[in-house]
mmCIF file of C-alpha atoms in Angstrom:
data_model
loop_
_atom_site.group_PDB
_atom_site.id
_atom_site.type_symbol
_atom_site.label_atom_id
_atom_site.label_comp_id
_atom_site.label_asym_id
_atom_site.label_seq_id
_atom_site.Cartn_x
_atom_site.Cartn_y
_atom_site.Cartn_z
ATOM 1 C CA UNK X 1 -2.740 36.863 -21.777
ATOM 2 C CA UNK X 2 0.125 34.218 -22.782
ATOM 3 C CA UNK X 3 1.628 34.276 -19.430
ATOM 4 C CA UNK X 4 -2.005 33.437 -17.592
ATOM 5 C CA UNK X 5 -2.965 30.575 -20.285
ATOM 6 C CA UNK X 6 0.816 28.560 -19.632
ATOM 7 C CA UNK X 7 0.956 29.180 -16.214
ATOM 8 C CA UNK X 8 -2.453 27.691 -16.293
ATOM 9 C CA UNK X 9 -1.599 24.565 -17.918
ATOM 10 C CA UNK X 10 1.171 24.282 -15.771
ATOM 11 C CA UNK X 11 -0.579 23.696 -13.199
ATOM 12 C CA UNK X 12 -3.329 21.784 -14.176
ATOM 13 C CA UNK X 13 -0.409 19.530 -15.623
ATOM 14 C CA UNK X 14 1.300 19.473 -12.150
ATOM 15 C CA UNK X 15 -2.072 17.751 -10.627
ATOM 16 C CA UNK X 16 -2.049 16.037 -12.672
ATOM 17 C CA UNK X 17 1.300 14.556 -12.503
ATOM 18 C CA UNK X 18 0.585 14.028 -9.085
ATOM 19 C CA UNK X 19 -2.184 11.788 -9.204
ATOM 20 C CA UNK X 20 -1.449 9.079 -11.878
ATOM 21 C CA UNK X 21 0.082 6.487 -11.056
ATOM 22 C CA UNK X 22 3.666 4.947 -11.355
ATOM 23 C CA UNK X 23 4.847 4.119 -14.627
ATOM 24 C CA UNK X 24 6.864 1.484 -13.583
ATOM 25 C CA UNK X 25 8.412 -0.261 -10.535
ATOM 26 C CA UNK X 26 11.178 2.094 -10.621
ATOM 27 C CA UNK X 27 8.970 5.219 -9.773
ATOM 28 C CA UNK X 28 6.967 2.995 -7.414
ATOM 29 C CA UNK X 29 10.245 2.291 -5.568
ATOM 30 C CA UNK X 30 11.046 5.362 -5.633
ATOM 31 C CA UNK X 31 7.624 6.659 -4.226
ATOM 32 C CA UNK X 32 7.237 4.285 -1.681
ATOM 33 C CA UNK X 33 10.911 5.311 -0.579
ATOM 34 C CA UNK X 34 10.064 9.056 -0.386
ATOM 35 C CA UNK X 35 8.235 8.724 3.192
ATOM 36 C CA UNK X 36 9.072 7.810 6.170
ATOM 37 C CA UNK X 37 5.735 5.727 7.286
ATOM 38 C CA UNK X 38 2.910 5.365 5.805
ATOM 39 C CA UNK X 39 -0.812 4.729 7.964
ATOM 40 C CA UNK X 40 -3.203 2.097 7.129
ATOM 41 C CA UNK X 41 -6.370 4.171 5.420
ATOM 42 C CA UNK X 42 -8.466 1.237 4.354
ATOM 43 C CA UNK X 43 -8.892 -2.960 4.348
ATOM 44 C CA UNK X 44 -10.782 -4.788 1.594
ATOM 45 C CA UNK X 45 -11.796 -7.935 0.907
ATOM 46 C CA UNK X 46 -12.725 -8.377 -2.375
ATOM 47 C CA UNK X 47 -13.030 -4.424 -3.262
ATOM 48 C CA UNK X 48 -15.159 -4.010 -0.227
ATOM 49 C CA UNK X 49 -14.047 -1.869 2.529
ATOM 50 C CA UNK X 50 -14.262 -3.968 5.688
ATOM 51 C CA UNK X 51 -11.757 -1.280 7.901
ATOM 52 C CA UNK X 52 -11.867 2.172 6.953
ATOM 53 C CA UNK X 53 -10.172 5.346 8.797
ATOM 54 C CA UNK X 54 -9.663 2.488 11.945
ATOM 55 C CA UNK X 55 -13.528 1.821 11.875
ATOM 56 C CA UNK X 56 -14.742 -1.775 10.805
ATOM 57 C CA UNK X 57 -17.376 -1.753 8.166
ATOM 58 C CA UNK X 58 -19.987 -4.778 8.994
ATOM 59 C CA UNK X 59 -18.836 -7.454 5.754
ATOM 60 C CA UNK X 60 -21.023 -10.277 4.595
ATOM 61 C CA UNK X 61 -17.993 -12.975 5.303
ATOM 62 C CA UNK X 62 -17.884 -11.247 8.906
ATOM 63 C CA UNK X 63 -14.237 -11.161 8.781
ATOM 64 C CA UNK X 64 -13.095 -8.413 11.017
ATOM 65 C CA UNK X 65 -8.868 -7.523 11.089
ATOM 66 C CA UNK X 66 -8.142 -6.840 14.303
ATOM 67 C CA UNK X 67 -4.600 -7.203 13.759
ATOM 68 C CA UNK X 68 -3.274 -5.240 11.104
ATOM 69 C CA UNK X 69 -0.845 -3.357 10.556
ATOM 70 C CA UNK X 70 -1.348 0.595 11.232
ATOM 71 C CA UNK X 71 1.926 1.478 9.959
ATOM 72 C CA UNK X 72 4.456 0.505 7.425
ATOM 73 C CA UNK X 73 8.102 1.830 6.340
ATOM 74 C CA UNK X 74 10.235 1.136 3.113
ATOM 75 C CA UNK X 75 13.865 1.335 3.153
ATOM 76 C CA UNK X 76 16.599 1.447 0.525
ATOM 77 C CA UNK X 77 18.386 -1.730 2.270
ATOM 78 C CA UNK X 78 14.757 -3.577 1.183
ATOM 79 C CA UNK X 79 13.777 -4.246 4.639
ATOM 80 C CA UNK X 80 10.137 -3.958 5.424
ATOM 81 C CA UNK X 81 8.770 -2.227 8.983
ATOM 82 C CA UNK X 82 5.004 -2.617 10.068
ATOM 83 C CA UNK X 83 3.380 -1.920 12.911
ATOM 84 C CA UNK X 84 0.313 -4.325 14.217
ATOM 85 C CA UNK X 85 -1.864 -2.388 16.306
ATOM 86 C CA UNK X 86 -1.592 -3.212 19.997
ATOM 87 C CA UNK X 87 1.842 -4.133 19.424
ATOM 88 C CA UNK X 88 4.916 -2.923 21.612
ATOM 89 C CA UNK X 89 7.603 -3.620 18.955
ATOM 90 C CA UNK X 90 7.580 -3.580 15.014
ATOM 91 C CA UNK X 91 7.743 -6.612 12.481
ATOM 92 C CA UNK X 92 10.375 -6.769 10.445
ATOM 93 C CA UNK X 93 10.069 -8.311 6.235
ATOM 94 C CA UNK X 94 12.486 -7.794 2.710
ATOM 95 C CA UNK X 95 10.630 -5.824 0.322
ATOM 96 C CA UNK X 96 12.526 -6.646 -3.558
ATOM 97 C CA UNK X 97 11.601 -5.316 -7.092
ATOM 98 C CA UNK X 98 11.086 -8.031 -9.669
ATOM 99 C CA UNK X 99 11.277 -6.214 -13.142
ATOM 100 C CA UNK X 100 9.803 -9.661 -15.034
ATOM 101 C CA UNK X 101 6.497 -9.356 -13.787
ATOM 102 C CA UNK X 102 6.723 -5.302 -12.505
ATOM 103 C CA UNK X 103 5.665 -6.153 -9.444
ATOM 104 C CA UNK X 104 6.535 -5.422 -5.953
ATOM 105 C CA UNK X 105 6.423 -8.109 -3.504
ATOM 106 C CA UNK X 106 7.098 -8.323 0.518
ATOM 107 C CA UNK X 107 8.467 -11.460 2.443
ATOM 108 C CA UNK X 108 8.645 -12.617 5.890
ATOM 109 C CA UNK X 109 12.552 -11.974 6.154
ATOM 110 C CA UNK X 110 13.049 -15.256 8.414
ATOM 111 C CA UNK X 111 11.124 -17.272 6.490
ATOM 112 C CA UNK X 112 11.377 -15.709 2.886
ATOM 113 C CA UNK X 113 7.599 -16.375 2.625
ATOM 114 C CA UNK X 114 3.978 -14.444 2.343
ATOM 115 C CA UNK X 115 2.898 -12.767 -0.575
ATOM 116 C CA UNK X 116 1.937 -8.884 -0.738
ATOM 117 C CA UNK X 117 2.283 -7.763 -4.216
ATOM 118 C CA UNK X 118 1.805 -4.148 -4.796
ATOM 119 C CA UNK X 119 2.169 -2.899 -8.529
ATOM 120 C CA UNK X 120 2.597 -0.041 -10.395
ATOM 121 C CA UNK X 121 -0.733 0.112 -11.114
ATOM 122 C CA UNK X 122 -1.610 1.067 -7.146
ATOM 123 C CA UNK X 123 1.282 3.266 -6.600
ATOM 124 C CA UNK X 124 0.400 7.122 -6.185
ATOM 125 C CA UNK X 125 3.277 10.127 -5.087
ATOM 126 C CA UNK X 126 1.225 10.189 -1.376
ATOM 127 C CA UNK X 127 -1.428 6.824 -1.344
ATOM 128 C CA UNK X 128 -0.243 2.942 -2.309
ATOM 129 C CA UNK X 129 -2.303 -0.616 -2.154
ATOM 130 C CA UNK X 130 -0.918 -3.801 -1.046
ATOM 131 C CA UNK X 131 -2.322 -7.214 -2.319
ATOM 132 C CA UNK X 132 -2.504 -10.411 -1.476
ATOM 133 C CA UNK X 133 -4.625 -13.674 -2.519
ATOM 134 C CA UNK X 134 -5.430 -16.588 0.268
ATOM 135 C CA UNK X 135 -7.941 -19.037 1.316
ATOM 136 C CA UNK X 136 -7.066 -18.377 4.951
ATOM 137 C CA UNK X 137 -10.124 -15.470 5.363
ATOM 138 C CA UNK X 138 -12.850 -17.501 3.627
ATOM 139 C CA UNK X 139 -12.054 -20.799 2.813
ATOM 140 C CA UNK X 140 -11.880 -23.020 0.805
ATOM 141 C CA UNK X 141 -12.295 -19.966 -1.610
ATOM 142 C CA UNK X 142 -9.541 -17.528 -2.462
ATOM 143 C CA UNK X 143 -10.132 -14.049 -1.268
ATOM 144 C CA UNK X 144 -8.170 -10.803 -2.095
ATOM 145 C CA UNK X 145 -7.329 -8.459 0.620
ATOM 146 C CA UNK X 146 -6.400 -5.246 -0.363
ATOM 147 C CA UNK X 147 -4.424 -2.628 2.315
ATOM 148 C CA UNK X 148 -4.393 0.795 1.859
ATOM 149 C CA UNK X 149 -1.838 3.189 2.920
ATOM 150 C CA UNK X 150 -1.127 6.892 2.748
ATOM 151 C CA UNK X 151 1.637 9.715 4.535
ATOM 152 C CA UNK X 152 1.862 9.273 7.379
ATOM 153 C CA UNK X 153 2.350 12.808 8.633
ATOM 154 C CA UNK X 154 3.834 13.408 12.110
#
């Protein structure tokens, strides 16, 4: 009976550990690097899904994201590759761990600009979210845009 109870609690502990967010930027980094590629699962605008599993969902703002990265990949050297739907090539960016602000940030490789942030609280073993805030999508209002990716199983 003791063996069954310890086995049960071991399985439960493992399941809980696999479905918890990263504790810090270093654990988040390890999770992001563990997958070869991540596929887009959902785009949300101010927490409301507007694209899910490749299907557009009408939004009060009228925003549509016909151009978006359908898959992304993180490399150990700090490079980030993203493929935009319909493109023959991929785009390259840089990512960096910022310990003081507890974030992993993506920037355009050529300009060093851009503002996609990945917080450890949004990184799991099999999914992650990156977010930005901008007035581009619904001017002049600042909008939070969140992209959720899951591991791409090829």
